[in-house]
Amino acid sequence: MKEHASRISQQHLSELFKDRIEAQSQAISPALNEDTQHYLTQLLVRFAQSKHFLIDTHDGPSTPVLALLYHEARTAHTTHHRHMMLRQLGDCALFMGALFSDHSAKRGINKDYFIGMGGGAYSALADDDYSQNPHVFQEMAERFPRLLQVIASACTHQLSFDAEDIFALLDRWQTTKDQQLYEQLKSIGITPQEFTKLQ
């Protein structure tokens, strides 16, 4: 039953983020390639579950350290591992640069750092024809600063609810099924009503 609920959750999130990414894409010129829009949607769905984004440390869950991901990509012993780490580096740089830039700025990390790390990672993947979709990574490398805006806008709501809080709320609700958390999610435009039918 939990597995079924998880699939419904991902489907609901996928539809939500797909609509928002598409809307943000149409607002820029030229619009993003459909394959790129799909990639961004899946990135948000994946990172909506903190276990796919946060790393465990002695002090508890923490955001990834991009410099360490870069080092692991550079020292990878196989092409597959290198590509995997480059993709993780690009995705994390995009996600963190879009949603956690204020938090990072307090630690002296500005958006240029995310642009350099993420854009460089995606450019390397495009040059290597990674996953036979080099055009997606080429566009993401070339338009990385714009993608930061697209992701940030897709994850915000008219109530100006903080993006970090949205993902934290969703993650906690998926774990606890707490009714109060459910109501908070509804108030910011995420209505996983399918879950209540499975309880």
PDB file of C-alpha atoms in Angstrom:
ATOM      1  CA  MET A   1       0.000   0.000   0.000  1.00  0.00           C
ATOM      2  CA  LYS A   2       2.828   2.423   0.845  1.00  0.00           C
ATOM      3  CA  GLU A   3       4.523   1.640  -2.452  1.00  0.00           C
ATOM      4  CA  HIS A   4       1.266   2.389  -4.297  1.00  0.00           C
ATOM      5  CA  ALA A   5       0.908   5.651  -2.378  1.00  0.00           C
ATOM      6  CA  SER A   6       4.460   6.622  -3.306  1.00  0.00           C
ATOM      7  CA  ARG A   7       3.710   6.096  -6.993  1.00  0.00           C
ATOM      8  CA  ILE A   8       0.636   8.293  -6.729  1.00  0.00           C
ATOM      9  CA  SER A   9       2.667  10.945  -4.949  1.00  0.00           C
ATOM     10  CA  GLN A  10       5.277  10.968  -7.691  1.00  0.00           C
ATOM     11  CA  GLN A  11       2.582  11.122 -10.357  1.00  0.00           C
ATOM     12  CA  HIS A  12       0.931  14.067  -8.619  1.00  0.00           C
ATOM     13  CA  LEU A  13       4.250  15.879  -8.205  1.00  0.00           C
ATOM     14  CA  SER A  14       5.208  15.147 -11.784  1.00  0.00           C
ATOM     15  CA  GLU A  15       1.996  16.725 -13.061  1.00  0.00           C
ATOM     16  CA  LEU A  16       2.387  19.704 -10.744  1.00  0.00           C
ATOM     17  CA  PHE A  17       5.989  20.412 -11.711  1.00  0.00           C
ATOM     18  CA  LYS A  18       5.381  19.649 -15.392  1.00  0.00           C
ATOM     19  CA  ASP A  19       2.710  22.347 -15.551  1.00  0.00           C
ATOM     20  CA  ARG A  20       4.855  24.867 -13.705  1.00  0.00           C
ATOM     21  CA  ILE A  21       8.004  24.161 -15.730  1.00  0.00           C
ATOM     22  CA  GLU A  22       6.022  24.419 -18.957  1.00  0.00           C
ATOM     23  CA  ALA A  23       4.471  27.725 -17.870  1.00  0.00           C
ATOM     24  CA  GLN A  24       7.856  29.166 -16.928  1.00  0.00           C
ATOM     25  CA  SER A  25       9.374  27.902 -20.170  1.00  0.00           C
ATOM     26  CA  GLN A  26       6.728  29.621 -22.270  1.00  0.00           C
ATOM     27  CA  ALA A  27       7.502  32.873 -20.471  1.00  0.00           C
ATOM     28  CA  ILE A  28      11.062  32.972 -21.834  1.00  0.00           C
ATOM     29  CA  SER A  29      12.327  33.255 -25.381  1.00  0.00           C
ATOM     30  CA  PRO A  30      13.101  30.912 -26.882  1.00  0.00           C
ATOM     31  CA  ALA A  31      11.118  28.378 -24.866  1.00  0.00           C
ATOM     32  CA  LEU A  32      13.012  25.422 -23.475  1.00  0.00           C
ATOM     33  CA  ASN A  33      13.181  22.250 -25.522  1.00  0.00           C
ATOM     34  CA  GLU A  34      10.492  19.745 -24.460  1.00  0.00           C
ATOM     35  CA  ASP A  35      13.157  17.186 -23.531  1.00  0.00           C
ATOM     36  CA  THR A  36      14.790  19.757 -21.276  1.00  0.00           C
ATOM     37  CA  GLN A  37      11.441  20.555 -19.663  1.00  0.00           C
ATOM     38  CA  HIS A  38      10.943  16.850 -18.997  1.00  0.00           C
ATOM     39  CA  TYR A  39      14.420  16.564 -17.449  1.00  0.00           C
ATOM     40  CA  LEU A  40      13.754  19.512 -15.135  1.00  0.00           C
ATOM     41  CA  THR A  41      10.410  18.054 -14.091  1.00  0.00           C
ATOM     42  CA  GLN A  42      11.979  14.727 -13.185  1.00  0.00           C
ATOM     43  CA  LEU A  43      14.788  16.493 -11.321  1.00  0.00           C
ATOM     44  CA  LEU A  44      12.262  18.279  -9.092  1.00  0.00           C
ATOM     45  CA  VAL A  45      10.249  15.111  -8.503  1.00  0.00           C
ATOM     46  CA  ARG A  46      13.401  13.231  -7.519  1.00  0.00           C
ATOM     47  CA  PHE A  47      14.733  15.925  -5.189  1.00  0.00           C
ATOM     48  CA  ALA A  48      11.307  16.414  -3.601  1.00  0.00           C
ATOM     49  CA  GLN A  49      12.290  13.354  -1.569  1.00  0.00           C
ATOM     50  CA  SER A  50      15.104  14.534   0.661  1.00  0.00           C
ATOM     51  CA  LYS A  51      16.782  11.105   0.600  1.00  0.00           C
ATOM     52  CA  HIS A  52      17.684  11.760  -3.054  1.00  0.00           C
ATOM     53  CA  PHE A  53      19.193  15.154  -2.301  1.00  0.00           C
ATOM     54  CA  LEU A  54      20.462  15.453   1.261  1.00  0.00           C
ATOM     55  CA  ILE A  55      23.483  13.483   2.482  1.00  0.00           C
ATOM     56  CA  ASP A  56      23.959  11.960   5.926  1.00  0.00           C
ATOM     57  CA  THR A  57      26.691  13.460   8.089  1.00  0.00           C
ATOM     58  CA  HIS A  58      27.719  13.132  11.726  1.00  0.00           C
ATOM     59  CA  ASP A  59      25.705  16.289  12.406  1.00  0.00           C
ATOM     60  CA  GLY A  60      22.623  15.008  10.576  1.00  0.00           C
ATOM     61  CA  PRO A  61      21.293  15.537   7.032  1.00  0.00           C
ATOM     62  CA  SER A  62      23.111  18.210   5.024  1.00  0.00           C
ATOM     63  CA  THR A  63      23.125  19.617   1.513  1.00  0.00           C
ATOM     64  CA  PRO A  64      25.763  18.170  -0.831  1.00  0.00           C
ATOM     65  CA  VAL A  65      29.168  19.854  -1.097  1.00  0.00           C
ATOM     66  CA  LEU A  66      29.611  20.686  -4.771  1.00  0.00           C
ATOM     67  CA  ALA A  67      33.398  20.773  -4.570  1.00  0.00           C
ATOM     68  CA  LEU A  68      33.408  17.172  -3.333  1.00  0.00           C
ATOM     69  CA  LEU A  69      31.098  16.071  -6.155  1.00  0.00           C
ATOM     70  CA  TYR A  70      33.424  17.817  -8.611  1.00  0.00           C
ATOM     71  CA  HIS A  71      36.446  16.068  -7.120  1.00  0.00           C
ATOM     72  CA  GLU A  72      34.731  12.686  -7.313  1.00  0.00           C
ATOM     73  CA  ALA A  73      33.817  13.295 -10.958  1.00  0.00           C
ATOM     74  CA  ARG A  74      37.412  14.248 -11.807  1.00  0.00           C
ATOM     75  CA  THR A  75      38.899  11.220 -10.058  1.00  0.00           C
ATOM     76  CA  ALA A  76      36.325   8.677 -11.256  1.00  0.00           C
ATOM     77  CA  HIS A  77      37.864   5.441 -12.541  1.00  0.00           C
ATOM     78  CA  THR A  78      35.109   4.634 -15.039  1.00  0.00           C
ATOM     79  CA  THR A  79      33.220   6.669 -17.610  1.00  0.00           C
ATOM     80  CA  HIS A  80      29.902   5.589 -16.094  1.00  0.00           C
ATOM     81  CA  HIS A  81      30.894   6.802 -12.635  1.00  0.00           C
ATOM     82  CA  ARG A  82      32.234  10.069 -14.067  1.00  0.00           C
ATOM     83  CA  HIS A  83      28.980  10.706 -15.914  1.00  0.00           C
ATOM     84  CA  MET A  84      26.933   9.843 -12.849  1.00  0.00           C
ATOM     85  CA  MET A  85      28.878  12.291 -10.684  1.00  0.00           C
ATOM     86  CA  LEU A  86      28.793  15.037 -13.314  1.00  0.00           C
ATOM     87  CA  ARG A  87      25.034  14.687 -13.558  1.00  0.00           C
ATOM     88  CA  GLN A  88      24.698  14.781  -9.763  1.00  0.00           C
ATOM     89  CA  LEU A  89      26.926  17.854  -9.666  1.00  0.00           C
ATOM     90  CA  GLY A  90      24.896  19.647 -12.336  1.00  0.00           C
ATOM     91  CA  ASP A  91      21.560  18.728 -10.777  1.00  0.00           C
ATOM     92  CA  CYS A  92      22.589  19.700  -7.252  1.00  0.00           C
ATOM     93  CA  ALA A  93      24.115  22.984  -8.416  1.00  0.00           C
ATOM     94  CA  LEU A  94      20.912  23.832 -10.269  1.00  0.00           C
ATOM     95  CA  PHE A  95      18.626  22.866  -7.400  1.00  0.00           C
ATOM     96  CA  MET A  96      20.700  24.590  -4.717  1.00  0.00           C
ATOM     97  CA  GLY A  97      21.386  27.680  -6.796  1.00  0.00           C
ATOM     98  CA  ALA A  98      17.686  28.120  -7.521  1.00  0.00           C
ATOM     99  CA  LEU A  99      16.211  27.358  -4.114  1.00  0.00           C
ATOM    100  CA  PHE A 100      18.904  27.845  -1.485  1.00  0.00           C
ATOM    101  CA  SER A 101      20.835  30.827  -2.848  1.00  0.00           C
ATOM    102  CA  ASP A 102      19.930  33.105   0.079  1.00  0.00           C
ATOM    103  CA  HIS A 103      21.141  30.501   2.556  1.00  0.00           C
ATOM    104  CA  SER A 104      24.334  29.979   0.548  1.00  0.00           C
ATOM    105  CA  ALA A 105      24.963  33.719   0.214  1.00  0.00           C
ATOM    106  CA  LYS A 106      25.163  33.961   4.010  1.00  0.00           C
ATOM    107  CA  ARG A 107      28.088  31.536   3.787  1.00  0.00           C
ATOM    108  CA  GLY A 108      29.799  33.584   1.070  1.00  0.00           C
ATOM    109  CA  ILE A 109      28.685  31.431  -1.873  1.00  0.00           C
ATOM    110  CA  ASN A 110      27.129  33.426  -4.720  1.00  0.00           C
ATOM    111  CA  LYS A 111      25.228  32.338  -7.813  1.00  0.00           C
ATOM    112  CA  ASP A 112      28.321  32.489 -10.020  1.00  0.00           C
ATOM    113  CA  TYR A 113      29.649  29.495  -8.096  1.00  0.00           C
ATOM    114  CA  PHE A 114      26.544  27.444  -8.883  1.00  0.00           C
ATOM    115  CA  ILE A 115      26.592  28.592 -12.504  1.00  0.00           C
ATOM    116  CA  GLY A 116      30.236  27.605 -12.914  1.00  0.00           C
ATOM    117  CA  MET A 117      29.847  24.223 -11.251  1.00  0.00           C
ATOM    118  CA  GLY A 118      26.512  23.275 -12.798  1.00  0.00           C
ATOM    119  CA  GLY A 119      27.058  24.743 -16.236  1.00  0.00           C
ATOM    120  CA  GLY A 120      30.471  23.113 -16.454  1.00  0.00           C
ATOM    121  CA  ALA A 121      29.108  19.719 -15.430  1.00  0.00           C
ATOM    122  CA  TYR A 122      26.298  19.813 -17.989  1.00  0.00           C
ATOM    123  CA  SER A 123      28.698  21.028 -20.691  1.00  0.00           C
ATOM    124  CA  ALA A 124      30.994  18.060 -20.023  1.00  0.00           C
ATOM    125  CA  LEU A 125      28.022  15.682 -20.283  1.00  0.00           C
ATOM    126  CA  ALA A 126      26.985  17.249 -23.590  1.00  0.00           C
ATOM    127  CA  ASP A 127      30.513  16.894 -24.968  1.00  0.00           C
ATOM    128  CA  ASP A 128      30.516  13.210 -23.971  1.00  0.00           C
ATOM    129  CA  ASP A 129      27.099  12.603 -25.589  1.00  0.00           C
ATOM    130  CA  TYR A 130      25.858  11.409 -22.207  1.00  0.00           C
ATOM    131  CA  SER A 131      22.674   9.264 -22.305  1.00  0.00           C
ATOM    132  CA  GLN A 132      22.332   9.982 -26.010  1.00  0.00           C
ATOM    133  CA  ASN A 133      20.639  13.315 -25.242  1.00  0.00           C
ATOM    134  CA  PRO A 134      23.506  15.774 -25.598  1.00  0.00           C
ATOM    135  CA  HIS A 135      21.098  18.490 -26.770  1.00  0.00           C
ATOM    136  CA  VAL A 136      19.441  18.536 -23.334  1.00  0.00           C
ATOM    137  CA  PHE A 137      22.706  19.002 -21.458  1.00  0.00           C
ATOM    138  CA  GLN A 138      23.962  21.483 -24.049  1.00  0.00           C
ATOM    139  CA  GLU A 139      20.896  23.651 -23.548  1.00  0.00           C
ATOM    140  CA  MET A 140      21.151  23.318 -19.777  1.00  0.00           C
ATOM    141  CA  ALA A 141      24.818  24.339 -19.878  1.00  0.00           C
ATOM    142  CA  GLU A 142      24.216  27.329 -22.139  1.00  0.00           C
ATOM    143  CA  ARG A 143      21.096  28.558 -20.323  1.00  0.00           C
ATOM    144  CA  PHE A 144      22.011  27.638 -16.758  1.00  0.00           C
ATOM    145  CA  PRO A 145      21.446  31.151 -15.318  1.00  0.00           C
ATOM    146  CA  ARG A 146      17.978  31.197 -16.883  1.00  0.00           C
ATOM    147  CA  LEU A 147      17.257  27.702 -15.553  1.00  0.00           C
ATOM    148  CA  LEU A 148      17.929  28.958 -12.038  1.00  0.00           C
ATOM    149  CA  GLN A 149      15.052  31.393 -12.520  1.00  0.00           C
ATOM    150  CA  VAL A 150      12.815  28.749 -14.087  1.00  0.00           C
ATOM    151  CA  ILE A 151      13.334  26.313 -11.199  1.00  0.00           C
ATOM    152  CA  ALA A 152      12.930  29.011  -8.558  1.00  0.00           C
ATOM    153  CA  SER A 153       9.690  30.256 -10.115  1.00  0.00           C
ATOM    154  CA  ALA A 154       8.328  26.741 -10.616  1.00  0.00           C
ATOM    155  CA  CYS A 155       8.827  25.975  -6.940  1.00  0.00           C
ATOM    156  CA  THR A 156       7.315  29.139  -5.520  1.00  0.00           C
ATOM    157  CA  HIS A 157       3.649  29.861  -4.959  1.00  0.00           C
ATOM    158  CA  GLN A 158       1.597  33.018  -5.043  1.00  0.00           C
ATOM    159  CA  LEU A 159       1.635  32.966  -1.234  1.00  0.00           C
ATOM    160  CA  SER A 160       5.435  33.337  -1.401  1.00  0.00           C
ATOM    161  CA  PHE A 161       5.868  30.145   0.598  1.00  0.00           C
ATOM    162  CA  ASP A 162       9.566  29.369   0.924  1.00  0.00           C
ATOM    163  CA  ALA A 163      10.712  26.560  -1.385  1.00  0.00           C
ATOM    164  CA  GLU A 164      12.778  24.876   1.318  1.00  0.00           C
ATOM    165  CA  ASP A 165       9.679  24.718   3.490  1.00  0.00           C
ATOM    166  CA  ILE A 166       7.581  23.231   0.683  1.00  0.00           C
ATOM    167  CA  PHE A 167       9.931  20.286   0.250  1.00  0.00           C
ATOM    168  CA  ALA A 168      10.341  19.846   3.989  1.00  0.00           C
ATOM    169  CA  LEU A 169       6.559  19.840   4.475  1.00  0.00           C
ATOM    170  CA  LEU A 170       6.017  17.305   1.720  1.00  0.00           C
ATOM    171  CA  ASP A 171       8.741  15.028   3.034  1.00  0.00           C
ATOM    172  CA  ARG A 172       7.373  15.146   6.585  1.00  0.00           C
ATOM    173  CA  TRP A 173       3.805  14.526   5.405  1.00  0.00           C
ATOM    174  CA  GLN A 174       4.857  11.524   3.320  1.00  0.00           C
ATOM    175  CA  THR A 175       6.421  10.065   6.468  1.00  0.00           C
ATOM    176  CA  THR A 176       3.753  10.901   9.047  1.00  0.00           C
ATOM    177  CA  LYS A 177       0.511  11.457   7.056  1.00  0.00           C
ATOM    178  CA  ASP A 178      -0.231  14.163   9.636  1.00  0.00           C
ATOM    179  CA  GLN A 179      -3.513  15.969   8.901  1.00  0.00           C
ATOM    180  CA  GLN A 180      -2.137  19.396   9.814  1.00  0.00           C
ATOM    181  CA  LEU A 181       0.740  18.978   7.381  1.00  0.00           C
ATOM    182  CA  TYR A 182      -1.785  17.866   4.775  1.00  0.00           C
ATOM    183  CA  GLU A 183      -3.747  21.094   5.266  1.00  0.00           C
ATOM    184  CA  GLN A 184      -0.597  23.167   4.963  1.00  0.00           C
ATOM    185  CA  LEU A 185       0.264  21.452   1.689  1.00  0.00           C
ATOM    186  CA  LYS A 186      -3.225  22.164   0.383  1.00  0.00           C
ATOM    187  CA  SER A 187      -2.827  25.817   1.262  1.00  0.00           C
ATOM    188  CA  ILE A 188       0.228  26.136  -1.012  1.00  0.00           C
ATOM    189  CA  GLY A 189      -1.287  24.348  -3.981  1.00  0.00           C
ATOM    190  CA  ILE A 190      -0.189  20.760  -3.336  1.00  0.00           C
ATOM    191  CA  THR A 191      -3.251  18.622  -2.729  1.00  0.00           C
ATOM    192  CA  PRO A 192      -2.278  14.949  -2.457  1.00  0.00           C
ATOM    193  CA  GLN A 193      -5.899  13.982  -1.842  1.00  0.00           C
ATOM    194  CA  GLU A 194      -5.336  10.551  -3.371  1.00  0.00           C
ATOM    195  CA  PHE A 195      -3.510   9.473  -0.210  1.00  0.00           C
ATOM    196  CA  THR A 196      -6.533   9.857   2.038  1.00  0.00           C
ATOM    197  CA  LYS A 197      -8.354   7.228   0.009  1.00  0.00           C
ATOM    198  CA  LEU A 198      -5.616   4.712   0.748  1.00  0.00           C
ATOM    199  CA  GLN A 199      -5.501   5.100   4.508  1.00  0.00           C
TER     200      GLN A 199
END
